[in-house]
mmCIF file of C-alpha atoms and ligand atoms in Angstrom:
data_model
loop_
_atom_site.group_PDB
_atom_site.id
_atom_site.type_symbol
_atom_site.label_atom_id
_atom_site.label_comp_id
_atom_site.label_asym_id
_atom_site.label_seq_id
_atom_site.Cartn_x
_atom_site.Cartn_y
_atom_site.Cartn_z
ATOM 1 C CA MET A 1 97.758 140.373 44.899
ATOM 2 C CA SER A 2 99.061 138.784 41.729
ATOM 3 C CA LYS A 3 102.305 137.049 42.735
ATOM 4 C CA GLN A 4 103.057 134.026 44.869
ATOM 5 C CA ILE A 5 106.044 132.050 46.183
ATOM 6 C CA VAL A 6 106.535 128.750 44.363
ATOM 7 C CA TYR A 7 109.222 126.127 45.039
ATOM 8 C CA ARG A 8 110.694 124.284 42.054
ATOM 9 C CA ASN A 9 113.434 121.691 41.640
ATOM 10 C CA SER A 10 115.614 122.612 38.687
ATOM 11 C CA GLY A 11 118.557 120.320 39.425
ATOM 12 C CA ASN A 12 116.957 116.929 40.204
ATOM 13 C CA LYS A 13 120.067 115.766 42.087
ATOM 14 C CA SER A 14 119.011 116.530 45.645
ATOM 15 C CA TYR A 15 116.374 118.263 47.714
ATOM 16 C CA LYS A 16 118.973 121.025 47.996
ATOM 17 C CA ASP A 17 118.042 121.917 44.395
ATOM 18 C CA ILE A 18 114.552 122.925 45.559
ATOM 19 C CA LYS A 19 114.495 126.720 45.443
ATOM 20 C CA SER A 20 111.823 129.387 45.811
ATOM 21 C CA ARG A 21 110.876 131.953 43.196
ATOM 22 C CA GLU A 22 108.131 134.444 42.574
ATOM 23 C CA GLU A 23 105.520 133.533 39.963
ATOM 24 C CA PRO A 24 102.113 134.847 38.955
ATOM 25 C CA ILE A 25 99.086 133.416 40.721
ATOM 26 C CA PRO A 26 97.401 131.427 37.946
ATOM 27 C CA ASP A 27 93.925 132.105 36.578
ATOM 28 C CA ILE A 28 91.222 129.458 36.663
ATOM 29 C CA ASP A 29 88.941 128.261 33.918
ATOM 30 C CA GLY A 30 85.295 127.316 34.388
ATOM 31 C CA HIS A 31 86.061 123.812 35.663
ATOM 32 C CA GLU A 32 88.838 124.766 38.056
ATOM 33 C CA VAL A 33 89.202 126.095 41.570
ATOM 34 C CA LEU A 34 92.014 128.200 43.010
ATOM 35 C CA ILE A 35 93.262 126.906 46.323
ATOM 36 C CA LYS A 36 95.260 128.827 48.895
ATOM 37 C CA ILE A 37 97.538 126.122 50.182
ATOM 38 C CA LYS A 38 97.684 126.044 53.971
ATOM 39 C CA ALA A 39 99.814 122.980 54.677
ATOM 40 C CA VAL A 40 101.937 120.426 52.838
ATOM 41 C CA THR A 41 103.086 117.064 54.171
ATOM 42 C CA LEU A 42 106.228 115.328 52.994
ATOM 43 C CA ASN A 43 106.617 111.770 51.787
ATOM 44 C CA TYR A 44 109.632 109.549 51.231
ATOM 45 C CA ARG A 45 108.618 109.806 47.556
ATOM 46 C CA ASP A 46 109.391 113.550 47.598
ATOM 47 C CA LEU A 47 112.993 112.796 48.604
ATOM 48 C CA VAL A 48 113.609 110.255 45.843
ATOM 49 C CA ILE A 49 111.918 112.440 43.230
ATOM 50 C CA ALA A 50 114.186 115.282 44.355
ATOM 51 C CA ASP A 51 117.409 113.267 44.083
ATOM 52 C CA GLY A 52 116.571 111.721 40.702
ATOM 53 C CA SER A 53 116.163 108.134 41.918
ATOM 54 C CA TYR A 54 112.348 107.914 41.626
ATOM 55 C CA PRO A 55 111.349 105.000 39.360
ATOM 56 C CA GLY A 56 108.509 106.965 37.694
ATOM 57 C CA PRO A 57 108.559 109.918 35.282
ATOM 58 C CA VAL A 58 109.415 113.391 36.592
ATOM 59 C CA LYS A 59 109.141 116.578 34.554
ATOM 60 C CA ALA A 60 111.892 119.187 34.445
ATOM 61 C CA ASN A 61 111.631 122.038 36.910
ATOM 62 C CA TYR A 62 108.650 120.508 38.702
ATOM 63 C CA VAL A 63 106.929 121.883 41.807
ATOM 64 C CA PRO A 64 107.522 119.271 44.571
ATOM 65 C CA CYS A 65 105.148 117.489 46.950
ATOM 66 C CA SER A 66 101.836 115.733 46.453
ATOM 67 C CA ASP A 67 100.098 116.333 49.758
ATOM 68 C CA GLY A 68 98.336 119.631 50.165
ATOM 69 C CA ALA A 69 95.308 120.981 51.960
ATOM 70 C CA GLY A 70 93.947 124.472 51.716
ATOM 71 C CA GLU A 71 91.050 126.834 51.323
ATOM 72 C CA VAL A 72 89.084 127.384 48.129
ATOM 73 C CA ILE A 73 89.368 131.059 47.203
ATOM 74 C CA LYS A 74 88.004 131.075 43.620
ATOM 75 C CA VAL A 75 85.524 128.759 41.922
ATOM 76 C CA GLY A 76 84.983 128.310 38.188
ATOM 77 C CA SER A 77 81.500 128.832 36.803
ATOM 78 C CA SER A 78 80.902 125.080 36.220
ATOM 79 C CA VAL A 79 82.138 123.854 39.612
ATOM 80 C CA GLN A 80 79.392 122.672 41.918
ATOM 81 C CA ASN A 81 80.997 120.406 44.508
ATOM 82 C CA VAL A 82 82.792 123.138 46.507
ATOM 83 C CA LYS A 83 82.408 126.853 47.209
ATOM 84 C CA VAL A 84 84.660 129.720 48.256
ATOM 85 C CA GLY A 85 85.776 129.247 51.863
ATOM 86 C CA ASP A 86 85.628 125.431 51.856
ATOM 87 C CA ARG A 87 88.583 123.493 53.257
ATOM 88 C CA VAL A 88 89.717 120.875 50.778
ATOM 89 C CA VAL A 89 92.376 118.267 50.109
ATOM 90 C CA ILE A 90 93.913 117.923 46.665
ATOM 91 C CA PRO A 91 93.981 114.321 45.427
ATOM 92 C CA PHE A 92 97.262 112.630 44.550
ATOM 93 C CA TYR A 93 95.973 111.629 41.092
ATOM 94 C CA PRO A 94 94.013 114.551 39.651
ATOM 95 C CA THR A 95 91.912 112.348 37.355
ATOM 96 C CA ASN A 96 91.540 109.089 39.331
ATOM 97 C CA PHE A 97 87.982 109.379 40.554
ATOM 98 C CA TYR A 98 87.353 105.693 41.308
ATOM 99 C CA GLY A 99 89.024 102.316 40.881
ATOM 100 C CA VAL A 100 92.649 101.768 39.969
ATOM 101 C CA SER A 101 94.445 104.695 38.352
ATOM 102 C CA LYS A 102 94.872 104.080 34.628
ATOM 103 C CA ASN A 103 97.648 106.642 34.519
ATOM 104 C CA VAL A 104 100.179 105.907 37.244
ATOM 105 C CA GLY A 105 102.548 108.537 35.877
ATOM 106 C CA ASN A 106 100.392 111.550 36.694
ATOM 107 C CA GLY A 107 100.812 111.713 40.464
ATOM 108 C CA THR A 108 101.116 115.262 41.762
ATOM 109 C CA GLY A 109 104.610 116.533 42.561
ATOM 110 C CA ALA A 110 106.438 114.752 39.723
ATOM 111 C CA VAL A 111 104.867 114.973 36.251
ATOM 112 C CA VAL A 112 102.064 117.210 37.472
ATOM 113 C CA ASP A 113 103.264 120.265 39.428
ATOM 114 C CA GLY A 114 102.895 119.750 43.151
ATOM 115 C CA VAL A 115 101.647 121.727 46.097
ATOM 116 C CA LEU A 116 104.782 123.407 47.492
ATOM 117 C CA GLN A 117 103.447 126.810 46.499
ATOM 118 C CA GLN A 118 101.057 129.329 47.944
ATOM 119 C CA TYR A 119 98.277 128.995 45.369
ATOM 120 C CA LYS A 120 97.329 126.149 43.062
ATOM 121 C CA THR A 121 94.643 125.649 40.433
ATOM 122 C CA VAL A 122 93.067 122.215 40.236
ATOM 123 C CA LEU A 123 90.110 120.577 38.562
ATOM 124 C CA GLY A 124 87.219 121.464 40.862
ATOM 125 C CA GLU A 125 85.629 118.027 40.644
ATOM 126 C CA SER A 126 88.863 116.378 41.863
ATOM 127 C CA VAL A 127 89.075 117.988 45.308
ATOM 128 C CA VAL A 128 87.544 116.510 48.440
ATOM 129 C CA LYS A 129 85.876 118.784 50.945
ATOM 130 C CA ILE A 130 86.812 118.502 54.609
ATOM 131 C CA PRO A 131 83.659 118.898 56.729
ATOM 132 C CA ASP A 132 83.098 122.422 58.095
ATOM 133 C CA ASP A 133 83.133 121.195 61.703
ATOM 134 C CA THR A 134 86.365 119.255 61.247
ATOM 135 C CA HIS A 135 88.726 118.551 64.147
ATOM 136 C CA LEU A 136 91.630 118.196 61.691
ATOM 137 C CA SER A 137 94.361 120.787 61.263
ATOM 138 C CA TYR A 138 95.344 121.615 57.699
ATOM 139 C CA GLY A 139 98.539 119.600 58.229
ATOM 140 C CA GLU A 140 96.578 116.546 59.321
ATOM 141 C CA ALA A 141 94.239 116.976 56.354
ATOM 142 C CA ALA A 142 97.172 117.219 53.920
ATOM 143 C CA SER A 143 98.578 113.951 55.273
ATOM 144 C CA LEU A 144 95.445 112.161 54.091
ATOM 145 C CA VAL A 145 96.342 112.747 50.428
ATOM 146 C CA CYS A 146 99.089 110.196 49.768
ATOM 147 C CA THR A 147 99.796 108.454 53.055
ATOM 148 C CA GLY A 148 96.194 108.375 54.220
ATOM 149 C CA VAL A 149 94.682 107.069 50.989
ATOM 150 C CA THR A 150 97.514 104.550 50.627
ATOM 151 C CA ALA A 151 96.758 103.228 54.112
ATOM 152 C CA TRP A 152 93.009 103.150 53.415
ATOM 153 C CA ASN A 153 93.469 101.421 50.065
ATOM 154 C CA SER A 154 95.783 98.850 51.703
ATOM 155 C CA LEU A 155 93.123 97.957 54.283
ATOM 156 C CA TYR A 156 89.925 98.340 52.242
ATOM 157 C CA GLY A 157 90.799 98.384 48.532
ATOM 158 C CA ALA A 158 90.360 94.655 47.852
ATOM 159 C CA ILE A 159 89.881 91.992 50.554
ATOM 160 C CA ARG A 160 88.492 94.331 53.170
ATOM 161 C CA PHE A 161 89.858 94.481 56.675
ATOM 162 C CA THR A 162 87.414 93.448 59.398
ATOM 163 C CA ALA A 163 87.535 94.162 63.124
ATOM 164 C CA GLY A 164 89.580 91.698 65.129
ATOM 165 C CA GLN A 165 92.051 90.994 62.344
ATOM 166 C CA SER A 166 95.782 91.638 62.721
ATOM 167 C CA VAL A 167 97.914 94.111 60.787
ATOM 168 C CA LEU A 168 101.726 94.224 60.527
ATOM 169 C CA LEU A 169 103.405 97.582 59.831
ATOM 170 C CA LEU A 170 107.038 97.902 58.753
ATOM 171 C CA GLY A 171 108.892 100.903 60.208
ATOM 172 C CA THR A 172 107.515 103.951 62.003
ATOM 173 C CA GLY A 173 107.211 106.386 59.076
ATOM 174 C CA GLY A 174 104.121 108.085 57.706
ATOM 175 C CA VAL A 175 102.452 105.125 56.016
ATOM 176 C CA SER A 176 102.941 102.828 59.004
ATOM 177 C CA ILE A 177 101.740 105.204 61.716
ATOM 178 C CA THR A 178 98.783 106.415 59.662
ATOM 179 C CA THR A 179 97.731 102.812 58.985
ATOM 180 C CA LEU A 180 98.201 102.104 62.678
ATOM 181 C CA VAL A 181 95.791 104.926 63.598
ATOM 182 C CA LEU A 182 93.175 103.770 61.049
ATOM 183 C CA ALA A 183 93.517 100.069 61.827
ATOM 184 C CA ARG A 184 93.302 100.523 65.587
ATOM 185 C CA ALA A 185 90.211 102.700 65.218
ATOM 186 C CA ALA A 186 88.647 99.877 63.186
ATOM 187 C CA GLY A 187 89.441 97.217 65.790
ATOM 188 C CA ALA A 188 92.720 95.709 64.629
ATOM 189 C CA VAL A 189 95.432 93.929 66.561
ATOM 190 C CA THR A 190 98.563 95.785 65.463
ATOM 191 C CA ILE A 191 102.260 94.909 65.290
ATOM 192 C CA ILE A 192 104.921 97.420 64.269
ATOM 193 C CA THR A 193 108.633 97.050 63.532
ATOM 194 C CA SER A 194 111.379 99.654 63.859
ATOM 195 C CA SER A 195 115.137 100.000 63.887
ATOM 196 C CA SER A 196 114.855 101.900 67.176
ATOM 197 C CA ASP A 197 113.698 100.812 70.649
ATOM 198 C CA GLU A 198 113.189 104.460 71.505
ATOM 199 C CA LYS A 199 110.772 104.923 68.596
ATOM 200 C CA LEU A 200 108.958 101.700 69.494
ATOM 201 C CA LYS A 201 108.493 102.851 73.079
ATOM 202 C CA TYR A 202 107.166 106.190 71.818
ATOM 203 C CA VAL A 203 104.763 104.558 69.343
ATOM 204 C CA LYS A 204 103.473 102.198 72.024
ATOM 205 C CA GLU A 205 102.853 105.058 74.446
ATOM 206 C CA LYS A 206 101.426 107.559 71.974
ATOM 207 C CA TYR A 207 99.604 105.399 69.432
ATOM 208 C CA GLY A 208 98.843 102.301 71.492
ATOM 209 C CA VAL A 209 100.251 99.688 69.148
ATOM 210 C CA ASP A 210 99.738 96.197 70.585
ATOM 211 C CA TYR A 211 103.145 94.654 69.838
ATOM 212 C CA THR A 212 106.548 96.003 68.823
ATOM 213 C CA ILE A 213 109.568 94.344 67.204
ATOM 214 C CA ASN A 214 113.012 95.865 66.678
ATOM 215 C CA TYR A 215 114.054 94.608 63.221
ATOM 216 C CA LYS A 216 117.730 95.374 63.932
ATOM 217 C CA THR A 217 117.985 93.363 67.143
ATOM 218 C CA HIS A 218 115.585 90.775 65.653
ATOM 219 C CA PRO A 219 116.842 90.386 62.075
ATOM 220 C CA ASP A 220 114.537 87.328 61.836
ATOM 221 C CA TRP A 221 111.578 89.528 62.783
ATOM 222 C CA GLU A 222 109.134 87.259 60.934
ATOM 223 C CA LYS A 223 109.757 84.656 63.657
ATOM 224 C CA GLU A 224 108.695 87.229 66.264
ATOM 225 C CA VAL A 225 105.524 87.929 64.263
ATOM 226 C CA LEU A 226 104.732 84.218 64.218
ATOM 227 C CA ARG A 227 105.496 83.919 67.937
ATOM 228 C CA LEU A 228 103.173 86.854 68.736
ATOM 229 C CA THR A 229 100.388 85.375 66.594
ATOM 230 C CA LYS A 230 100.762 81.867 68.026
ATOM 231 C CA GLY A 231 102.248 80.551 64.798
ATOM 232 C CA GLU A 232 99.351 81.714 62.598
ATOM 233 C CA GLY A 233 100.733 84.945 61.156
ATOM 234 C CA VAL A 234 98.935 88.231 60.532
ATOM 235 C CA ASP A 235 95.930 88.939 58.289
ATOM 236 C CA PHE A 236 97.474 92.021 56.640
ATOM 237 C CA VAL A 237 101.002 93.236 55.988
ATOM 238 C CA ILE A 238 101.590 96.809 54.848
ATOM 239 C CA GLU A 239 104.813 96.153 52.924
ATOM 240 C CA ASN A 240 107.024 99.218 52.950
ATOM 241 C CA GLY A 241 110.327 97.476 52.385
ATOM 242 C CA GLY A 242 109.922 95.973 48.916
ATOM 243 C CA ALA A 243 112.256 93.360 47.511
ATOM 244 C CA GLY A 244 114.431 93.384 50.648
ATOM 245 C CA THR A 245 111.610 92.457 53.036
ATOM 246 C CA ILE A 246 109.036 90.614 50.909
ATOM 247 C CA ALA A 247 110.195 87.108 51.877
ATOM 248 C CA LYS A 248 109.891 87.937 55.579
ATOM 249 C CA SER A 249 106.509 89.573 55.003
ATOM 250 C CA ILE A 250 105.220 86.431 53.269
ATOM 251 C CA ALA A 251 106.602 84.363 56.155
ATOM 252 C CA SER A 252 104.670 86.671 58.525
ATOM 253 C CA ILE A 253 101.322 86.432 56.719
ATOM 254 C CA LYS A 254 98.519 84.119 57.752
ATOM 255 C CA ARG A 255 97.383 81.559 55.202
ATOM 256 C CA GLY A 256 94.941 83.426 52.948
ATOM 257 C CA GLY A 257 96.098 86.838 54.205
ATOM 258 C CA GLN A 258 96.810 89.910 52.120
ATOM 259 C CA ILE A 259 100.040 91.824 51.582
ATOM 260 C CA ALA A 260 99.785 95.407 50.328
ATOM 261 C CA ILE A 261 102.916 96.221 48.328
ATOM 262 C CA VAL A 262 103.498 99.857 49.157
ATOM 263 C CA GLY A 263 107.168 100.821 49.411
ATOM 264 C CA PHE A 264 110.705 100.179 48.384
ATOM 265 C CA LEU A 265 112.731 101.153 51.471
ATOM 266 C CA ALA A 266 114.815 97.975 51.822
ATOM 267 C CA GLN A 267 117.336 96.926 49.209
ATOM 268 C CA PRO A 268 117.222 93.206 48.349
ATOM 269 C CA THR A 269 120.066 90.944 49.393
ATOM 270 C CA GLU A 270 118.876 88.357 46.892
ATOM 271 C CA MET A 271 115.529 88.206 45.133
ATOM 272 C CA PRO A 272 113.372 85.524 46.754
ATOM 273 C CA ASN A 273 111.179 83.119 44.795
ATOM 274 C CA VAL A 274 108.014 85.101 45.448
ATOM 275 C CA THR A 275 105.686 82.854 43.434
ATOM 276 C CA SER A 276 106.509 79.732 45.401
ATOM 277 C CA LEU A 277 106.381 81.629 48.719
ATOM 278 C CA VAL A 278 102.938 83.032 47.837
ATOM 279 C CA LEU A 279 101.708 79.593 46.802
ATOM 280 C CA SER A 280 102.867 78.161 50.116
ATOM 281 C CA LYS A 281 100.688 80.688 52.014
ATOM 282 C CA SER A 282 97.726 80.911 49.586
ATOM 283 C CA CYS A 283 98.029 84.634 50.214
ATOM 284 C CA SER A 284 97.252 87.653 48.039
ATOM 285 C CA ILE A 285 99.792 90.242 47.055
ATOM 286 C CA ARG A 286 98.474 93.542 45.787
ATOM 287 C CA GLY A 287 100.358 96.556 44.445
ATOM 288 C CA ILE A 288 99.110 99.875 45.771
ATOM 289 C CA SER A 289 99.282 103.154 43.822
ATOM 290 C CA VAL A 290 97.902 105.529 46.437
ATOM 291 C CA GLY A 291 94.189 105.446 45.519
ATOM 292 C CA SER A 292 91.144 107.197 44.139
ATOM 293 C CA LYS A 293 88.995 110.176 45.018
ATOM 294 C CA GLN A 294 86.317 107.727 46.121
ATOM 295 C CA GLN A 295 88.745 106.216 48.646
ATOM 296 C CA MET A 296 89.711 109.698 49.807
ATOM 297 C CA GLU A 297 86.046 110.461 50.465
ATOM 298 C CA GLU A 298 85.633 107.233 52.456
ATOM 299 C CA LEU A 299 88.782 108.051 54.431
ATOM 300 C CA VAL A 300 87.712 111.636 55.182
ATOM 301 C CA GLN A 301 84.334 110.340 56.389
ATOM 302 C CA PHE A 302 85.946 107.717 58.650
ATOM 303 C CA VAL A 303 88.505 110.103 60.139
ATOM 304 C CA HIS A 304 85.788 112.727 60.659
ATOM 305 C CA VAL A 305 83.190 110.575 62.383
ATOM 306 C CA LYS A 306 85.780 108.782 64.522
ATOM 307 C CA LYS A 307 87.515 112.115 65.330
ATOM 308 C CA LEU A 308 90.891 110.583 64.541
ATOM 309 C CA HIS A 309 94.035 112.668 64.622
ATOM 310 C CA MET A 310 96.619 112.049 61.926
ATOM 311 C CA PRO A 311 100.221 111.560 63.118
ATOM 312 C CA VAL A 312 101.696 114.985 62.429
ATOM 313 C CA GLU A 313 104.884 114.911 64.463
ATOM 314 C CA LYS A 314 107.138 117.687 63.224
ATOM 315 C CA GLU A 315 106.257 121.057 61.699
ATOM 316 C CA PHE A 316 108.278 123.483 59.583
ATOM 317 C CA ASP A 317 107.540 126.895 58.087
ATOM 318 C CA PHE A 318 107.309 128.038 54.476
ATOM 319 C CA SER A 319 110.743 129.649 54.080
ATOM 320 C CA ASP A 320 113.853 128.572 52.177
ATOM 321 C CA ASP A 321 115.743 127.470 55.323
ATOM 322 C CA GLN A 322 112.752 125.685 56.810
ATOM 323 C CA VAL A 323 111.838 123.879 53.579
ATOM 324 C CA GLN A 324 115.415 122.590 53.335
ATOM 325 C CA ALA A 325 115.339 121.616 57.010
ATOM 326 C CA ALA A 326 112.074 119.715 56.524
ATOM 327 C CA PHE A 327 113.486 117.627 53.659
ATOM 328 C CA GLN A 328 116.740 117.100 55.566
ATOM 329 C CA TYR A 329 114.812 115.937 58.631
ATOM 330 C CA LEU A 330 112.693 113.464 56.656
ATOM 331 C CA GLY A 331 115.811 112.134 54.932
ATOM 332 C CA SER A 332 117.588 111.624 58.261
ATOM 333 C CA GLY A 333 114.987 109.002 59.240
ATOM 334 C CA ALA A 334 114.731 110.582 62.706
ATOM 335 C CA HIS A 335 111.009 111.089 62.287
ATOM 336 C CA VAL A 336 108.000 109.109 63.412
ATOM 337 C CA GLY A 337 104.786 109.666 61.423
ATOM 338 C CA LYS A 338 104.454 112.790 59.290
ATOM 339 C CA VAL A 339 106.578 115.884 58.676
ATOM 340 C CA ILE A 340 104.665 118.992 57.583
ATOM 341 C CA ILE A 341 105.330 122.421 56.151
ATOM 342 C CA ASN A 342 102.837 125.093 57.204
ATOM 343 C CA VAL A 343 102.445 127.261 54.127
ATOM 344 C CA ASP A 344 100.083 129.828 55.632
HETATM 345 N N1 NAP B 1 102.661 102.693 46.681
HETATM 346 C C1 NAP B 1 102.184 103.823 47.143
HETATM 347 O O1 NAP B 1 101.107 104.267 46.748
HETATM 348 C C2 NAP B 1 102.944 104.540 48.205
HETATM 349 C C3 NAP B 1 102.354 105.576 48.930
HETATM 350 C C4 NAP B 1 103.071 106.163 49.967
HETATM 351 C C5 NAP B 1 104.357 105.726 50.255
HETATM 352 N N2 NAP B 1 104.910 104.749 49.494
HETATM 353 C C6 NAP B 1 106.233 104.219 49.801
HETATM 354 O O2 NAP B 1 106.152 103.598 51.081
HETATM 355 C C7 NAP B 1 107.409 103.681 51.731
HETATM 356 C C8 NAP B 1 107.205 104.358 53.089
HETATM 357 O O3 NAP B 1 106.816 105.686 52.844
HETATM 358 P P1 NAP B 1 106.720 106.720 54.049
HETATM 359 O O4 NAP B 1 106.307 108.014 53.435
HETATM 360 O O5 NAP B 1 105.933 106.138 55.154
HETATM 361 O O6 NAP B 1 108.242 106.813 54.461
HETATM 362 P P2 NAP B 1 108.869 107.501 55.704
HETATM 363 O O7 NAP B 1 107.875 108.315 56.453
HETATM 364 O O8 NAP B 1 110.122 108.150 55.245
HETATM 365 O O9 NAP B 1 109.217 106.267 56.648
HETATM 366 C C9 NAP B 1 110.326 105.495 56.453
HETATM 367 C C10 NAP B 1 110.539 104.632 57.707
HETATM 368 O O10 NAP B 1 110.551 103.275 57.315
HETATM 369 C C11 NAP B 1 111.445 102.563 58.124
HETATM 370 N N3 NAP B 1 112.383 101.801 57.317
HETATM 371 C C12 NAP B 1 113.431 102.241 56.596
HETATM 372 N N4 NAP B 1 114.093 101.204 56.049
HETATM 373 C C13 NAP B 1 113.426 100.087 56.426
HETATM 374 C C14 NAP B 1 113.633 98.713 56.212
HETATM 375 N N5 NAP B 1 114.651 98.277 55.512
HETATM 376 N N6 NAP B 1 112.745 97.839 56.767
HETATM 377 C C15 NAP B 1 111.702 98.289 57.495
HETATM 378 N N7 NAP B 1 111.482 99.591 57.751
HETATM 379 C C16 NAP B 1 112.335 100.472 57.218
HETATM 380 C C17 NAP B 1 112.149 103.557 59.024
HETATM 381 O O11 NAP B 1 111.488 103.487 60.286
HETATM 382 P P3 NAP B 1 112.288 103.107 61.623
HETATM 383 O O12 NAP B 1 113.248 104.239 61.841
HETATM 384 O O13 NAP B 1 111.252 102.994 62.647
HETATM 385 O O14 NAP B 1 113.018 101.817 61.374
HETATM 386 C C18 NAP B 1 111.887 104.886 58.334
HETATM 387 O O15 NAP B 1 111.830 105.966 59.220
HETATM 388 C C19 NAP B 1 108.322 104.444 50.780
HETATM 389 O O16 NAP B 1 109.052 103.522 49.997
HETATM 390 C C20 NAP B 1 107.347 105.212 49.917
HETATM 391 O O17 NAP B 1 107.875 105.566 48.661
HETATM 392 C C21 NAP B 1 104.225 104.168 48.486
#
């Protein structure tokens, strides 16, 4: 066994440029481990990297996708934190062990080759072990890498969430539903928005969100948030929209609350005066760049002891047609939660 299937994007115009090829299985050095990738989860980021519109650096001919979980099959002589046979997740930033990443450009699946391949070498010290008696599937574990740590960092990275507080989630994609699962398990009152009543009904039934708002039929959805919170606003907003939703998110926040700036899904109509809006709410606004290995370890521990399931909603196989279908499906916006590719 010396060859593997690797997907690379050589065109950078569309996910349709992502093609498979055969490549050697790499060797490891003393500090590395070789991981047999079992599952990969997709992120909105993977779509915009693929079509060339990602705001960060991307190397030519990169291997896509940041979120992978797998089994350790070789261990370098200096690696002590994992052994052959362990299930592990591969961190988004290979060298961000704690605190804020000093090198935002080196997220996996852009400048650093990603996980859409059968085998990957990584720095042994960077991986996080999933407990042996885990209830998580490999797909669920993979979803912890970017989405999970982003959600955890948004709730616990600065002003820490406490039970009984309220959290507003924009849209029903991976970040929102994962944060919903974590926040509910920690005792939050949760509000979610969506463009679709059908999705809202589903999320209420399956994930038990407290309140739902359709942002299409309620274009002034911040007023609904204020109505639901008796005029006070919410303690946390997980801001997926960016410049197009920030004014409404600030209007939705409680005085002294915290907004985690996560995404850029909504195009701005006009740029609001963010400084004066923030002043008027005495709120905090914090940019999130996924998070650290330390946060991943906290997240794995929480999900493990609380036996939480991550929102894997749609699964695809590791073949050319299925990989294309997975990206197409994510891009269609039909999904709720996470889309995964089972590699093995
Ligand atoms: N900063 C970070 O570290 C970090 C980490 C992860 C993700 N992100 C970013 O966070 C965002 C969400 O990522 P994701 O992976 O969760 O995406 P996703 O799974 O593709 O979810 C996108 C969902 O957001 C909703 N949406 C789309 N446009 C919207 C709008 N204008 N207002 C409100 N909701 C809207 C839609 O839900 P409905 O169909 O229900 O309306 C859509 O299905 C992306 O911009 C991504 O790049 C950032």
